[in-house]
C-alpha positions as MATLAB code, in Angstrom:
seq = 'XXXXXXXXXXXXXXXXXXXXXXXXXXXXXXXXXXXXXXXXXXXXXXXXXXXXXXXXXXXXXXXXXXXXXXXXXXXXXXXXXXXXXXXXXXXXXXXXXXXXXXXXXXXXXXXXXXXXXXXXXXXXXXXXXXXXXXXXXXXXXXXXXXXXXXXXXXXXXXXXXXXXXXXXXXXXXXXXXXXXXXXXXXXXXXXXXXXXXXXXXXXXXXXXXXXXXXXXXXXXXXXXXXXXXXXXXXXXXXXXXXXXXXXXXXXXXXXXXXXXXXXXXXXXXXXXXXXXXXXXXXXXXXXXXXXXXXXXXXXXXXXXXXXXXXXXXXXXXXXXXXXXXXXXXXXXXXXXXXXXXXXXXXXXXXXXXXXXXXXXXXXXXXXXXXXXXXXXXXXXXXXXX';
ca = [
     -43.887   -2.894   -4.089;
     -40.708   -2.424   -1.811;
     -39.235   -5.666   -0.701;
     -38.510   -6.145    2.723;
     -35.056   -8.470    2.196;
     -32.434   -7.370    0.158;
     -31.888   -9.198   -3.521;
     -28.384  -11.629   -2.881;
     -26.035  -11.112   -5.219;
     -22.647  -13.351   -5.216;
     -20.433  -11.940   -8.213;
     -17.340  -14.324   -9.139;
     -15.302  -11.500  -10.630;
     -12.857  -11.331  -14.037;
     -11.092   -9.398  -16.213;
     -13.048   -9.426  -19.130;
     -16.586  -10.521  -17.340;
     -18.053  -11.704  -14.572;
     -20.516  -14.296  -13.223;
     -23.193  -13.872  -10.910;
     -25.909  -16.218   -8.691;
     -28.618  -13.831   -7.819;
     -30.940  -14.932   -4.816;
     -34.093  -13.943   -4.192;
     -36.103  -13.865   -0.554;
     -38.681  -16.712   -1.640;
     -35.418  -18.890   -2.861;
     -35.754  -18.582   -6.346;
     -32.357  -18.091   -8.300;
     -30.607  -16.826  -11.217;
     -27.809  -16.782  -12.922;
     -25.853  -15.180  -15.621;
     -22.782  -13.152  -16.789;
     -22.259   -9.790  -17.890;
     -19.198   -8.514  -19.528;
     -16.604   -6.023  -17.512;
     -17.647   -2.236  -19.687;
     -19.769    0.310  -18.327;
     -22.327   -0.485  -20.709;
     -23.122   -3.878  -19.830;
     -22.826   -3.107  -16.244;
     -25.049   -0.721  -16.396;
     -27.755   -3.099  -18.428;
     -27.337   -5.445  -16.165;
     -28.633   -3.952  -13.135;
     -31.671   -2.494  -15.093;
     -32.198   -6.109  -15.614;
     -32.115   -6.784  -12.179;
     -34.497   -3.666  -11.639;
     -36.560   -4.374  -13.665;
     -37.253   -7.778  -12.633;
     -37.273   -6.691   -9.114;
     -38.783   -3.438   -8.992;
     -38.100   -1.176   -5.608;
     -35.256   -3.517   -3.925;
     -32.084   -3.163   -2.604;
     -29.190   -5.248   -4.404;
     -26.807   -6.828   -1.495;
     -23.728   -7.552   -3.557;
     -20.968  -10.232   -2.629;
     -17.451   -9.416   -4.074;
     -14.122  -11.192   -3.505;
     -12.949   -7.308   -3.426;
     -12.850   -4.050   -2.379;
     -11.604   -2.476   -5.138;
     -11.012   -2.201   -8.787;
     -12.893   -1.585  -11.629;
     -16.399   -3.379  -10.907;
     -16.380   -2.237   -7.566;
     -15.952    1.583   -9.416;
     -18.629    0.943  -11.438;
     -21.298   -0.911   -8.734;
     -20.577    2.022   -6.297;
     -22.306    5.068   -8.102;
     -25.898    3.003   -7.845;
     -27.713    4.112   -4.661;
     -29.432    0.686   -4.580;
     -26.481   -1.067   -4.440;
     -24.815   -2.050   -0.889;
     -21.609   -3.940   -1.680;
     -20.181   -6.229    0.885;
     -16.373   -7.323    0.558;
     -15.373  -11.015    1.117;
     -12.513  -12.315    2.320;
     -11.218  -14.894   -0.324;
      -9.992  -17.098    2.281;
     -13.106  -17.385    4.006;
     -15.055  -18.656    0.501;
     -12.040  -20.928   -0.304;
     -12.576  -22.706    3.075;
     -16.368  -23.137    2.204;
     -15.576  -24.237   -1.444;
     -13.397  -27.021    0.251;
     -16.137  -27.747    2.172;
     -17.889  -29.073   -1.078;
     -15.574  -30.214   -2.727;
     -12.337  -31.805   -1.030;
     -10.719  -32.307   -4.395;
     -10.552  -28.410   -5.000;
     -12.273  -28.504   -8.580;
     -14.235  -25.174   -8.860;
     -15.771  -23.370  -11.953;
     -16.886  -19.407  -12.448;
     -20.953  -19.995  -11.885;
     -20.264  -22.342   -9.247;
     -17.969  -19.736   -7.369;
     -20.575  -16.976   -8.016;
     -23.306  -19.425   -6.631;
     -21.014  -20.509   -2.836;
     -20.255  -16.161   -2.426;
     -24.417  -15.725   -2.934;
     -24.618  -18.720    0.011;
     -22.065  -17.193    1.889;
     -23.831  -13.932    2.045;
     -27.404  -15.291    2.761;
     -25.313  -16.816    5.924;
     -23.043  -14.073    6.848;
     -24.859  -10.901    5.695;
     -25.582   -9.959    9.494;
     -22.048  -10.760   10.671;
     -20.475   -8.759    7.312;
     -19.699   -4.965    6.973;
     -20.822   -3.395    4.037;
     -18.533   -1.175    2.052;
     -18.366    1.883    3.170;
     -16.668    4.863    0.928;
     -15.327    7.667    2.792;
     -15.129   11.222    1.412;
     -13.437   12.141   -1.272;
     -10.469   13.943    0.552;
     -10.242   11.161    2.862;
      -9.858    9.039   -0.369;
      -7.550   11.343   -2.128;
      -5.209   11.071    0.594;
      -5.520    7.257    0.982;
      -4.635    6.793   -2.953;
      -1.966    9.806   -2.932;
      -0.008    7.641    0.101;
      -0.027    4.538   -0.738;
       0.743    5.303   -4.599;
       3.705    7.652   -3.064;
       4.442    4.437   -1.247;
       4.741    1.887   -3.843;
       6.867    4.644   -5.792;
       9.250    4.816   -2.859;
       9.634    0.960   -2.797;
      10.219    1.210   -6.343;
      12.971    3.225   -6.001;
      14.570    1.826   -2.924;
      14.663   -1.931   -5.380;
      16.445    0.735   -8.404;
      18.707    2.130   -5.524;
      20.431   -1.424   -4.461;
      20.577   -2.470   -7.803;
      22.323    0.796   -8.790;
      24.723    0.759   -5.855;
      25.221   -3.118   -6.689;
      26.381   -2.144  -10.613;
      28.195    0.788   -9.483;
      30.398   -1.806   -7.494;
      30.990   -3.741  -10.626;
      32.721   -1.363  -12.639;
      32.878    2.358  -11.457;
      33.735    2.145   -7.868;
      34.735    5.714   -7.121;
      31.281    6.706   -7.521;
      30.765    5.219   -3.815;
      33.273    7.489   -3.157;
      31.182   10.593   -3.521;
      29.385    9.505    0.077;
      25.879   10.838   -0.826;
      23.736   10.592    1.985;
      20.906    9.279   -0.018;
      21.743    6.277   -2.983;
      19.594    8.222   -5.270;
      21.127   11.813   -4.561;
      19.777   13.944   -7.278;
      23.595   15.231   -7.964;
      25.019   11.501   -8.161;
      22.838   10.426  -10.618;
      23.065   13.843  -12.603;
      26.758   12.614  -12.466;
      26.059    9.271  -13.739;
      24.049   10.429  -16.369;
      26.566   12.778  -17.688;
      29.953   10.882  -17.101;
      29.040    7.061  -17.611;
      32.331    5.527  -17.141;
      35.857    6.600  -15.251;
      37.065    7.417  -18.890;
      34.791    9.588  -19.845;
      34.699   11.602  -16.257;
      38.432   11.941  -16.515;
      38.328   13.089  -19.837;
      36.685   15.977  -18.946;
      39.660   17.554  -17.269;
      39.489   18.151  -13.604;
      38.879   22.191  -14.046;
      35.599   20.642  -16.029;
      34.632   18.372  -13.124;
      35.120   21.100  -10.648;
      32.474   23.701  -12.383;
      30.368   21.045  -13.192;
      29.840   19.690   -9.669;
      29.536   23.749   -8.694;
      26.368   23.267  -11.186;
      25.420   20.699   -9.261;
      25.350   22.941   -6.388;
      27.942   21.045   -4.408;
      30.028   23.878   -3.781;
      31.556   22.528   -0.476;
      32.479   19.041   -1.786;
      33.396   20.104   -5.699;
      37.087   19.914   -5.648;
      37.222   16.955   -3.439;
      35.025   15.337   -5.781;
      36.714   15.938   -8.487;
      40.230   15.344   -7.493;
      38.587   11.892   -6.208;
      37.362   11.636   -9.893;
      40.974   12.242  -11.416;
      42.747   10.095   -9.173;
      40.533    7.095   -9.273;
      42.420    4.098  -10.700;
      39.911    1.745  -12.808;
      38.379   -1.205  -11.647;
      38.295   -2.746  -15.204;
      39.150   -1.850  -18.508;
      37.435   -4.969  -20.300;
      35.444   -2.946  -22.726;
      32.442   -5.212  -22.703;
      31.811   -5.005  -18.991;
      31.961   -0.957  -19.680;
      29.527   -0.277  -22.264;
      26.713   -2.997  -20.818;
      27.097   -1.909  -17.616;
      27.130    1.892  -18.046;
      24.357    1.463  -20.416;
      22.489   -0.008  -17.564;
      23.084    2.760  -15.008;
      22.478    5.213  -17.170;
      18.716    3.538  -17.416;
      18.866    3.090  -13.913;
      19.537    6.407  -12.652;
      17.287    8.446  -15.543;
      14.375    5.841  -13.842;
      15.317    7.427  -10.531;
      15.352   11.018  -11.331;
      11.741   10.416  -12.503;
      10.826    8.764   -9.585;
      12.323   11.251   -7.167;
      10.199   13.414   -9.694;
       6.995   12.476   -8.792;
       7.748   11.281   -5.275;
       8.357   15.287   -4.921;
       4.923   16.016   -6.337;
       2.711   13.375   -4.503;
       4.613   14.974   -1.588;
       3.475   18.631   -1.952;
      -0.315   17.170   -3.080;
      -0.146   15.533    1.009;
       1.049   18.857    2.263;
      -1.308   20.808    0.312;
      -4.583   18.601    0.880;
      -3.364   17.426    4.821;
      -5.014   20.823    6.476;
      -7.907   20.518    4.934;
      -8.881   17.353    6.843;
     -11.524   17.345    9.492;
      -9.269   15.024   11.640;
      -6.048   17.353   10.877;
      -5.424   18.251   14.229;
      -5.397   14.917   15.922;
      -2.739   13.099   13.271;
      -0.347   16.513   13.396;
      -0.477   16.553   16.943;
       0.660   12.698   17.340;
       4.633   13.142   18.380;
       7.267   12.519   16.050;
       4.992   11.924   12.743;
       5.243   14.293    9.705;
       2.936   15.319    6.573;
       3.246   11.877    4.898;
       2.641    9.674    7.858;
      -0.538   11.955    9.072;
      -1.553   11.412    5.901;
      -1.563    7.467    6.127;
      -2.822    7.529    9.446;
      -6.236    9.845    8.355;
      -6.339    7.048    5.752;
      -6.319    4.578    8.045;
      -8.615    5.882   10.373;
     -11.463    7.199    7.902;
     -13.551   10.086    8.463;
     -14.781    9.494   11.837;
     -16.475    6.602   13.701;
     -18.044    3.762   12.067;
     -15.435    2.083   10.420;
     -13.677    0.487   13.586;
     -16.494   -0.484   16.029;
     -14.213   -0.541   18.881;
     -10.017   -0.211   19.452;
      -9.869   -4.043   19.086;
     -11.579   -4.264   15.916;
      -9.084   -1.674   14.575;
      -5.937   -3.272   16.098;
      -7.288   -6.900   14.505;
      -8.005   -5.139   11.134;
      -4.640   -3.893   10.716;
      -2.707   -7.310   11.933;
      -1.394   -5.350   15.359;
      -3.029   -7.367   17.702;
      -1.774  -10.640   17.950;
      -3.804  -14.235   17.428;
      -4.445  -16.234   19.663;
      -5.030  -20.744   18.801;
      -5.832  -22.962   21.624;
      -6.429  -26.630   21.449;
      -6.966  -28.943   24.405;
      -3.848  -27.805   26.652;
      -2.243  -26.516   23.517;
      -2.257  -22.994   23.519;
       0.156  -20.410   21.518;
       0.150  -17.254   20.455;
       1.507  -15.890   17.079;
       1.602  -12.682   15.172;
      -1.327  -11.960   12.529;
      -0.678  -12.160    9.073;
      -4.041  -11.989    7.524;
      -4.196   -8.240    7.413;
      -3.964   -5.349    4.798;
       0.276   -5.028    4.750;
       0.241   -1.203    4.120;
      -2.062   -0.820    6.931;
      -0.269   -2.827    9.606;
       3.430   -0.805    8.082;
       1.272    2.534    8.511;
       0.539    1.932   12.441;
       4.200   -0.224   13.386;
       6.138    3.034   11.413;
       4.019    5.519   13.376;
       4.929    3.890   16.551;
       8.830    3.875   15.582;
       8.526    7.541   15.232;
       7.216    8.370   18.326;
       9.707    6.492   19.895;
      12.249    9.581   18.838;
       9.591   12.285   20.412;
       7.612   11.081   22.960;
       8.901    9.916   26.327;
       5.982    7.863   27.495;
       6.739    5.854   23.963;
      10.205    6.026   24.426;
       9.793    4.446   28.126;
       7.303    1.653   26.921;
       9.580    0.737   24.176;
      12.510    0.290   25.983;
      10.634   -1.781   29.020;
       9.734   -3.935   26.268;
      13.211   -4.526   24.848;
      14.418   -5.172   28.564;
      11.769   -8.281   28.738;
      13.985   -9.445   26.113;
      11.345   -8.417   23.201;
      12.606   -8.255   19.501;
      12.833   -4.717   18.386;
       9.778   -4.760   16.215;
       8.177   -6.911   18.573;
       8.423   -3.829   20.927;
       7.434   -1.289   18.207;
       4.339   -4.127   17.256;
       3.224   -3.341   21.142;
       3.926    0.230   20.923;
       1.546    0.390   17.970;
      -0.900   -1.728   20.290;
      -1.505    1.171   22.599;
      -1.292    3.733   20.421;
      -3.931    2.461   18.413;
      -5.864    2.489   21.531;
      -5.222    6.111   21.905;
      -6.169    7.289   18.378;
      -9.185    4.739   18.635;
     -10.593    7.402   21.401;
      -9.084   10.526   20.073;
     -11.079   10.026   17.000;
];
């Protein structure tokens, strides 16, 4: 016998297990935990099926990823329906002022929240796997190149310290592959003008900096040191050598998530609407498709898209007290994603160009222009998609 309502599920999530408040349609409950392997995972749902034969599990989750949400996704009979922390932490309040919680009794207030909300909640929905491919391949690209923007500074910050000529060489790029080649090599001033100028010369035409070798290496040889205190030396070239060898592997891979974009980008369905958005290359098409999804159904309408993402402002209003502010409860990558798109367009289109700079005559903020920008072009890709 089918059942006609869903089995509730709230799951208060762990590392090591987790703790669930299962609800069925004539109000009887259960609860229990399971441990976090795909083992006991799997057990426990042919618990559940077995005790409920034929039904659909409606699972609550304070996420929408990681490794239970892996596991729970490759069951057909499982719908999974991401909750938004904040929300359940304003209904645990609710009971209790004092903030005292425990595991079952979180499980137990996510399975309440979903018998409430389950009509007003989205279900998870997982979008093919090149869509997804390209979703992990940017952001992980992403977090690399944050990663090695924070090694940069701190590089260019040591480098100050104690081998100041090295600033010298003017790379356009902190992490040049040929500067930290350099560093890697020559560690200190001593060692670099050890080497002999003639030395410095070929090595730099190595480098292939052909143009710039002999200026860089008469810089080199001429450079007068900052310090000689041999302390300050050793620890601190010790540290850029670390520094830079992490940033030639970063540049590394940043290179090869790079060429994955390129290779997979073509192959997308909606290809042809993120290339032909102006002033937007491989790895920002690629962030937009993830942002977008396959097609329709994730974003109802432009609005629910522009909220989602933390574009559109928010808007409190009290009595005669009204203000608005900027959104902050968003995902961050997403929100960067559609505010660095609309920066780009800025340098291609003229209609973006126009709209940007009629906002920065009202006296708008720079990003609060590029924040609008984003606003309509949102709009746009809303309907193109």
């Amino acid at each position: 016998m089918i059942l006609k309502q869903p089995i509730l599920i709230g799951i208060d999530w762990a590392d090591a297990k987790h703790d669930f408040h299962l609800l069925c349609p004539d109000g009887d409950a259960q609860t229990g935990v399971f441990a976090q392997s795909p083992q006991a995972i799997t057990d426990q749902l042919k618990t559940w099926r077995s005790n409920h034969p034929g039904a659909q599990f409606a699972v609550a989750i304070e996420a929408s990823k990681g490794a239970l949400i892996n596991a729970l996704l490759q069951f057909d009979d499982v719908v999974i329906y991401p909750v938004n922390p904040a929300a359940l932490a304003y209904l645990r309040k609710s009971h209790r002022h004092g903030g005292g919680k425990s595991d079952p009794v979180d499980a137990k207030r996510i399975a309440e929240f979903l018998r409430e909300r389950i009509d007003e909640l989205r279900p998870l929905h997982q979008d093919s796997p090149l869509t997804r491919e390209l979703a992990r391949l940017s952001e992980d690209r992403r977090f690399a190149v944050d990663a090695r923007a924070d090694l940069a500074n701190e590089l260019t910050a040591l480098i100050k310290q104690y081998y100041p000529v090295i600033s010298g060489f003017a790379a356009a790029k902190p992490y040049a592959s040929f500067l930290l080649s350099f560093l890697i090599e020559y560690p200190t001033l001593d060692q670099a003008q050890a080497a002999g100028e003639a030395k410095l010369r070929s090595y730099f035409h190595g480098l292939n900096m052909k143009r710039k070798a002999d200026h860089l290496a008469k810089l080199i040889m001429d450079a007068k040191p900052l310090t000689t205190e041999e302390v300050t030396l050793r620890c601190s070239s010790k540290r850029a050598v670390m520094i830079a060898e992490q940033l030639k592997v970063l540049n590394k891979h940043i290179r090869s998530y790079e060429a994955n974009i390129k290779e997979l980008l073509p192959q997308h369905p909606q290809y042809a609407v993120a290339a032909s958005l102006p002033g937007v290359a491989a790895n920002t098409q690629a962030r937009i498709i993830a942002a977008m999804g396959d097609g329709e159904g994730r974003y109802e309408t432009a609005q629910s898209l522009q909220c989602a993402s933390g574009i559109a402002p928010i808007t409190e209003q009290s009595g005669k007290r009204k203000f608005v502010s900027a959104r902050w409860a968003c995902t961050k990558f997403l929100r960067q994603t559609f505010h660095e798109m609309a920066g780009l367009s800025v340098t291609k289109s003229r209609w973006a160009k126009a709209f940007y700079e009629d906002q920065k005559a009202k006296g708008k903020p720079a990003n609060t222009a590029k924040r609008a920008l984003a606003y309509k072009w949102q709009r746009i890709l809303f309907r193109c998609w």
